[in-house]
């Protein structure tokens, strides 16, 4: 919520109240009458802006709170999983990765000496 309009109206209402009390205590009846008449709409505007700010804040909090269906982890979404579930998946994937790595090493050992392997191709790209 932008606070600038709220602060502006609060400053105007405060200044008008100070002017009204000063002029009421003194001998300035015309200034007291004008500032007193202007004080009521400024107070109403201040209350209105405060109530809008509170309502917006409450709406944002309610709208940003996750619902039960939205907070349940979906299949395939790694971001919403707990750290323990991520570790379990990582160990399962780690065993699959180690098996895949072993297959790649076996293929490298079986390639003839003159044939470029996957490492040689990546070295050419890097050079």
mmCIF file with all atom_site columns, C-alpha atoms in Angstrom:
data_model
loop_
_atom_site.group_PDB
_atom_site.id
_atom_site.type_symbol
_atom_site.label_atom_id
_atom_site.label_alt_id
_atom_site.label_comp_id
_atom_site.label_asym_id
_atom_site.label_entity_id
_atom_site.label_seq_id
_atom_site.pdbx_PDB_ins_code
_atom_site.Cartn_x
_atom_site.Cartn_y
_atom_site.Cartn_z
_atom_site.occupancy
_atom_site.B_iso_or_equiv
_atom_site.pdbx_formal_charge
_atom_site.auth_seq_id
_atom_site.auth_comp_id
_atom_site.auth_asym_id
_atom_site.auth_atom_id
_atom_site.pdbx_PDB_model_num
ATOM 1   C CA . UNK A 1 1   ? 0.000   0.000   0.000   1.00 0.00 ? 1   UNK A CA 1
ATOM 2   C CA . UNK A 1 2   ? 1.397   3.423   -0.831  1.00 0.00 ? 2   UNK A CA 1
ATOM 3   C CA . UNK A 1 3   ? 1.806   5.394   2.369   1.00 0.00 ? 3   UNK A CA 1
ATOM 4   C CA . UNK A 1 4   ? 2.236   8.790   0.726   1.00 0.00 ? 4   UNK A CA 1
ATOM 5   C CA . UNK A 1 5   ? -1.499  9.727   0.550   1.00 0.00 ? 5   UNK A CA 1
ATOM 6   C CA . UNK A 1 6   ? -2.046  8.471   4.085   1.00 0.00 ? 6   UNK A CA 1
ATOM 7   C CA . UNK A 1 7   ? 0.875   10.481  5.418   1.00 0.00 ? 7   UNK A CA 1
ATOM 8   C CA . UNK A 1 8   ? -0.191  13.584  3.494   1.00 0.00 ? 8   UNK A CA 1
ATOM 9   C CA . UNK A 1 9   ? -3.743  13.474  4.849   1.00 0.00 ? 9   UNK A CA 1
ATOM 10  C CA . UNK A 1 10  ? -2.464  12.736  8.366   1.00 0.00 ? 10  UNK A CA 1
ATOM 11  C CA . UNK A 1 11  ? -0.096  15.728  8.186   1.00 0.00 ? 11  UNK A CA 1
ATOM 12  C CA . UNK A 1 12  ? -2.879  17.992  6.886   1.00 0.00 ? 12  UNK A CA 1
ATOM 13  C CA . UNK A 1 13  ? -5.289  16.829  9.592   1.00 0.00 ? 13  UNK A CA 1
ATOM 14  C CA . UNK A 1 14  ? -2.672  17.278  12.299  1.00 0.00 ? 14  UNK A CA 1
ATOM 15  C CA . UNK A 1 15  ? -1.742  20.738  11.057  1.00 0.00 ? 15  UNK A CA 1
ATOM 16  C CA . UNK A 1 16  ? -5.384  21.749  10.790  1.00 0.00 ? 16  UNK A CA 1
ATOM 17  C CA . UNK A 1 17  ? -6.045  20.506  14.319  1.00 0.00 ? 17  UNK A CA 1
ATOM 18  C CA . UNK A 1 18  ? -3.091  22.510  15.645  1.00 0.00 ? 18  UNK A CA 1
ATOM 19  C CA . UNK A 1 19  ? -4.319  25.606  13.770  1.00 0.00 ? 19  UNK A CA 1
ATOM 20  C CA . UNK A 1 20  ? -7.848  25.103  15.122  1.00 0.00 ? 20  UNK A CA 1
ATOM 21  C CA . UNK A 1 21  ? -6.675  24.747  18.751  1.00 0.00 ? 21  UNK A CA 1
ATOM 22  C CA . UNK A 1 22  ? -4.332  27.750  18.447  1.00 0.00 ? 22  UNK A CA 1
ATOM 23  C CA . UNK A 1 23  ? -6.989  29.953  16.874  1.00 0.00 ? 23  UNK A CA 1
ATOM 24  C CA . UNK A 1 24  ? -9.669  28.817  19.349  1.00 0.00 ? 24  UNK A CA 1
ATOM 25  C CA . UNK A 1 25  ? -7.456  29.705  22.305  1.00 0.00 ? 25  UNK A CA 1
ATOM 26  C CA . UNK A 1 26  ? -6.580  33.060  20.759  1.00 0.00 ? 26  UNK A CA 1
ATOM 27  C CA . UNK A 1 27  ? -8.764  35.805  19.430  1.00 0.00 ? 27  UNK A CA 1
ATOM 28  C CA . UNK A 1 28  ? -9.037  34.523  15.819  1.00 0.00 ? 28  UNK A CA 1
ATOM 29  C CA . UNK A 1 29  ? -12.630 33.354  15.499  1.00 0.00 ? 29  UNK A CA 1
ATOM 30  C CA . UNK A 1 30  ? -12.660 33.387  11.696  1.00 0.00 ? 30  UNK A CA 1
ATOM 31  C CA . UNK A 1 31  ? -9.561  31.173  11.424  1.00 0.00 ? 31  UNK A CA 1
ATOM 32  C CA . UNK A 1 32  ? -11.007 28.862  14.094  1.00 0.00 ? 32  UNK A CA 1
ATOM 33  C CA . UNK A 1 33  ? -14.271 28.559  12.164  1.00 0.00 ? 33  UNK A CA 1
ATOM 34  C CA . UNK A 1 34  ? -12.569 27.810  8.815   1.00 0.00 ? 34  UNK A CA 1
ATOM 35  C CA . UNK A 1 35  ? -10.078 25.326  10.284  1.00 0.00 ? 35  UNK A CA 1
ATOM 36  C CA . UNK A 1 36  ? -12.814 23.651  12.329  1.00 0.00 ? 36  UNK A CA 1
ATOM 37  C CA . UNK A 1 37  ? -14.980 23.181  9.233   1.00 0.00 ? 37  UNK A CA 1
ATOM 38  C CA . UNK A 1 38  ? -12.030 21.776  7.274   1.00 0.00 ? 38  UNK A CA 1
ATOM 39  C CA . UNK A 1 39  ? -11.066 19.415  10.092  1.00 0.00 ? 39  UNK A CA 1
ATOM 40  C CA . UNK A 1 40  ? -14.096 17.111  9.773   1.00 0.00 ? 40  UNK A CA 1
ATOM 41  C CA . UNK A 1 41  ? -13.500 16.095  6.111   1.00 0.00 ? 41  UNK A CA 1
ATOM 42  C CA . UNK A 1 42  ? -9.785  15.616  6.799   1.00 0.00 ? 42  UNK A CA 1
ATOM 43  C CA . UNK A 1 43  ? -10.526 13.299  9.720   1.00 0.00 ? 43  UNK A CA 1
ATOM 44  C CA . UNK A 1 44  ? -13.014 11.351  7.577   1.00 0.00 ? 44  UNK A CA 1
ATOM 45  C CA . UNK A 1 45  ? -10.446 11.012  4.793   1.00 0.00 ? 45  UNK A CA 1
ATOM 46  C CA . UNK A 1 46  ? -7.828  9.846   7.289   1.00 0.00 ? 46  UNK A CA 1
ATOM 47  C CA . UNK A 1 47  ? -10.149 7.191   8.738   1.00 0.00 ? 47  UNK A CA 1
ATOM 48  C CA . UNK A 1 48  ? -11.098 6.083   5.209   1.00 0.00 ? 48  UNK A CA 1
ATOM 49  C CA . UNK A 1 49  ? -7.460  5.697   4.118   1.00 0.00 ? 49  UNK A CA 1
ATOM 50  C CA . UNK A 1 50  ? -6.581  3.824   7.309   1.00 0.00 ? 50  UNK A CA 1
ATOM 51  C CA . UNK A 1 51  ? -9.478  1.407   6.839   1.00 0.00 ? 51  UNK A CA 1
ATOM 52  C CA . UNK A 1 52  ? -8.491  0.818   3.199   1.00 0.00 ? 52  UNK A CA 1
ATOM 53  C CA . UNK A 1 53  ? -4.914  0.110   4.252   1.00 0.00 ? 53  UNK A CA 1
ATOM 54  C CA . UNK A 1 54  ? -6.001  -2.388  6.885   1.00 0.00 ? 54  UNK A CA 1
ATOM 55  C CA . UNK A 1 55  ? -8.398  -4.095  4.454   1.00 0.00 ? 55  UNK A CA 1
ATOM 56  C CA . UNK A 1 56  ? -5.709  -4.370  1.774   1.00 0.00 ? 56  UNK A CA 1
ATOM 57  C CA . UNK A 1 57  ? -3.225  -5.789  4.237   1.00 0.00 ? 57  UNK A CA 1
ATOM 58  C CA . UNK A 1 58  ? -5.707  -8.389  5.429   1.00 0.00 ? 58  UNK A CA 1
ATOM 59  C CA . UNK A 1 59  ? -6.619  -9.342  1.857   1.00 0.00 ? 59  UNK A CA 1
ATOM 60  C CA . UNK A 1 60  ? -2.980  -9.762  0.900   1.00 0.00 ? 60  UNK A CA 1
ATOM 61  C CA . UNK A 1 61  ? -2.337  -11.981 3.912   1.00 0.00 ? 61  UNK A CA 1
ATOM 62  C CA . UNK A 1 62  ? -5.389  -14.133 3.210   1.00 0.00 ? 62  UNK A CA 1
ATOM 63  C CA . UNK A 1 63  ? -4.601  -14.385 -0.504  1.00 0.00 ? 63  UNK A CA 1
ATOM 64  C CA . UNK A 1 64  ? -0.952  -15.297 0.031   1.00 0.00 ? 64  UNK A CA 1
ATOM 65  C CA . UNK A 1 65  ? -1.681  -17.992 2.621   1.00 0.00 ? 65  UNK A CA 1
ATOM 66  C CA . UNK A 1 66  ? -1.392  -21.416 0.983   1.00 0.00 ? 66  UNK A CA 1
ATOM 67  C CA . UNK A 1 67  ? -4.487  -23.573 0.990   1.00 0.00 ? 67  UNK A CA 1
ATOM 68  C CA . UNK A 1 68  ? -4.469  -27.244 1.938   1.00 0.00 ? 68  UNK A CA 1
ATOM 69  C CA . UNK A 1 69  ? -4.583  -28.412 -1.675  1.00 0.00 ? 69  UNK A CA 1
ATOM 70  C CA . UNK A 1 70  ? -1.887  -25.992 -2.801  1.00 0.00 ? 70  UNK A CA 1
ATOM 71  C CA . UNK A 1 71  ? 0.487   -26.887 0.030   1.00 0.00 ? 71  UNK A CA 1
ATOM 72  C CA . UNK A 1 72  ? 0.309   -30.635 -0.671  1.00 0.00 ? 72  UNK A CA 1
ATOM 73  C CA . UNK A 1 73  ? 3.367   -31.715 -2.639  1.00 0.00 ? 73  UNK A CA 1
ATOM 74  C CA . UNK A 1 74  ? 2.661   -32.722 -6.185  1.00 0.00 ? 74  UNK A CA 1
ATOM 75  C CA . UNK A 1 75  ? 4.357   -35.511 -7.939  1.00 0.00 ? 75  UNK A CA 1
ATOM 76  C CA . UNK A 1 76  ? 7.395   -34.274 -9.790  1.00 0.00 ? 76  UNK A CA 1
ATOM 77  C CA . UNK A 1 77  ? 7.723   -30.952 -8.031  1.00 0.00 ? 77  UNK A CA 1
ATOM 78  C CA . UNK A 1 78  ? 11.065  -30.956 -6.243  1.00 0.00 ? 78  UNK A CA 1
ATOM 79  C CA . UNK A 1 79  ? 10.682  -27.478 -4.797  1.00 0.00 ? 79  UNK A CA 1
ATOM 80  C CA . UNK A 1 80  ? 7.748   -28.428 -2.581  1.00 0.00 ? 80  UNK A CA 1
ATOM 81  C CA . UNK A 1 81  ? 9.289   -31.598 -1.198  1.00 0.00 ? 81  UNK A CA 1
ATOM 82  C CA . UNK A 1 82  ? 10.706  -31.765 2.282   1.00 0.00 ? 82  UNK A CA 1
ATOM 83  C CA . UNK A 1 83  ? 14.489  -31.968 2.671   1.00 0.00 ? 83  UNK A CA 1
ATOM 84  C CA . UNK A 1 84  ? 14.214  -35.586 3.811   1.00 0.00 ? 84  UNK A CA 1
ATOM 85  C CA . UNK A 1 85  ? 12.203  -36.541 0.721   1.00 0.00 ? 85  UNK A CA 1
ATOM 86  C CA . UNK A 1 86  ? 14.742  -34.723 -1.481  1.00 0.00 ? 86  UNK A CA 1
ATOM 87  C CA . UNK A 1 87  ? 17.605  -36.658 0.150   1.00 0.00 ? 87  UNK A CA 1
ATOM 88  C CA . UNK A 1 88  ? 15.792  -39.953 -0.411  1.00 0.00 ? 88  UNK A CA 1
ATOM 89  C CA . UNK A 1 89  ? 15.222  -39.105 -4.052  1.00 0.00 ? 89  UNK A CA 1
ATOM 90  C CA . UNK A 1 90  ? 18.837  -38.015 -4.420  1.00 0.00 ? 90  UNK A CA 1
ATOM 91  C CA . UNK A 1 91  ? 20.113  -41.326 -3.056  1.00 0.00 ? 91  UNK A CA 1
ATOM 92  C CA . UNK A 1 92  ? 17.804  -43.224 -5.402  1.00 0.00 ? 92  UNK A CA 1
ATOM 93  C CA . UNK A 1 93  ? 18.887  -41.068 -8.305  1.00 0.00 ? 93  UNK A CA 1
ATOM 94  C CA . UNK A 1 94  ? 22.497  -41.355 -7.127  1.00 0.00 ? 94  UNK A CA 1
ATOM 95  C CA . UNK A 1 95  ? 22.404  -45.128 -7.440  1.00 0.00 ? 95  UNK A CA 1
ATOM 96  C CA . UNK A 1 96  ? 20.890  -44.773 -10.914 1.00 0.00 ? 96  UNK A CA 1
ATOM 97  C CA . UNK A 1 97  ? 23.575  -42.234 -11.799 1.00 0.00 ? 97  UNK A CA 1
ATOM 98  C CA . UNK A 1 98  ? 26.344  -44.494 -10.533 1.00 0.00 ? 98  UNK A CA 1
ATOM 99  C CA . UNK A 1 99  ? 24.985  -47.339 -12.685 1.00 0.00 ? 99  UNK A CA 1
ATOM 100 C CA . UNK A 1 100 ? 24.846  -45.011 -15.700 1.00 0.00 ? 100 UNK A CA 1
ATOM 101 C CA . UNK A 1 101 ? 28.379  -43.789 -14.969 1.00 0.00 ? 101 UNK A CA 1
ATOM 102 C CA . UNK A 1 102 ? 29.611  -47.373 -14.761 1.00 0.00 ? 102 UNK A CA 1
ATOM 103 C CA . UNK A 1 103 ? 28.068  -48.077 -18.175 1.00 0.00 ? 103 UNK A CA 1
ATOM 104 C CA . UNK A 1 104 ? 29.834  -45.062 -19.676 1.00 0.00 ? 104 UNK A CA 1
ATOM 105 C CA . UNK A 1 105 ? 33.176  -46.191 -18.237 1.00 0.00 ? 105 UNK A CA 1
ATOM 106 C CA . UNK A 1 106 ? 32.607  -49.671 -19.693 1.00 0.00 ? 106 UNK A CA 1
ATOM 107 C CA . UNK A 1 107 ? 31.913  -48.145 -23.094 1.00 0.00 ? 107 UNK A CA 1
ATOM 108 C CA . UNK A 1 108 ? 35.083  -46.025 -22.859 1.00 0.00 ? 108 UNK A CA 1
ATOM 109 C CA . UNK A 1 109 ? 37.151  -49.103 -22.093 1.00 0.00 ? 109 UNK A CA 1
ATOM 110 C CA . UNK A 1 110 ? 35.641  -50.961 -25.051 1.00 0.00 ? 110 UNK A CA 1
ATOM 111 C CA . UNK A 1 111 ? 36.235  -48.205 -27.617 1.00 0.00 ? 111 UNK A CA 1
ATOM 112 C CA . UNK A 1 112 ? 39.232  -48.739 -29.911 1.00 0.00 ? 112 UNK A CA 1
ATOM 113 C CA . UNK A 1 113 ? 42.338  -46.654 -29.256 1.00 0.00 ? 113 UNK A CA 1
ATOM 114 C CA . UNK A 1 114 ? 41.963  -44.533 -32.435 1.00 0.00 ? 114 UNK A CA 1
ATOM 115 C CA . UNK A 1 115 ? 38.231  -43.779 -32.048 1.00 0.00 ? 115 UNK A CA 1
ATOM 116 C CA . UNK A 1 116 ? 37.367  -40.533 -30.320 1.00 0.00 ? 116 UNK A CA 1
ATOM 117 C CA . UNK A 1 117 ? 35.512  -41.105 -27.061 1.00 0.00 ? 117 UNK A CA 1
ATOM 118 C CA . UNK A 1 118 ? 33.150  -38.732 -25.311 1.00 0.00 ? 118 UNK A CA 1
ATOM 119 C CA . UNK A 1 119 ? 36.067  -37.131 -23.468 1.00 0.00 ? 119 UNK A CA 1
ATOM 120 C CA . UNK A 1 120 ? 37.987  -36.435 -26.657 1.00 0.00 ? 120 UNK A CA 1
ATOM 121 C CA . UNK A 1 121 ? 34.949  -34.777 -28.204 1.00 0.00 ? 121 UNK A CA 1
ATOM 122 C CA . UNK A 1 122 ? 34.509  -32.531 -25.168 1.00 0.00 ? 122 UNK A CA 1
ATOM 123 C CA . UNK A 1 123 ? 38.230  -31.672 -25.207 1.00 0.00 ? 123 UNK A CA 1
ATOM 124 C CA . UNK A 1 124 ? 37.927  -30.574 -28.863 1.00 0.00 ? 124 UNK A CA 1
ATOM 125 C CA . UNK A 1 125 ? 34.995  -28.346 -27.985 1.00 0.00 ? 125 UNK A CA 1
ATOM 126 C CA . UNK A 1 126 ? 36.864  -26.874 -25.019 1.00 0.00 ? 126 UNK A CA 1
ATOM 127 C CA . UNK A 1 127 ? 39.961  -26.150 -27.101 1.00 0.00 ? 127 UNK A CA 1
#
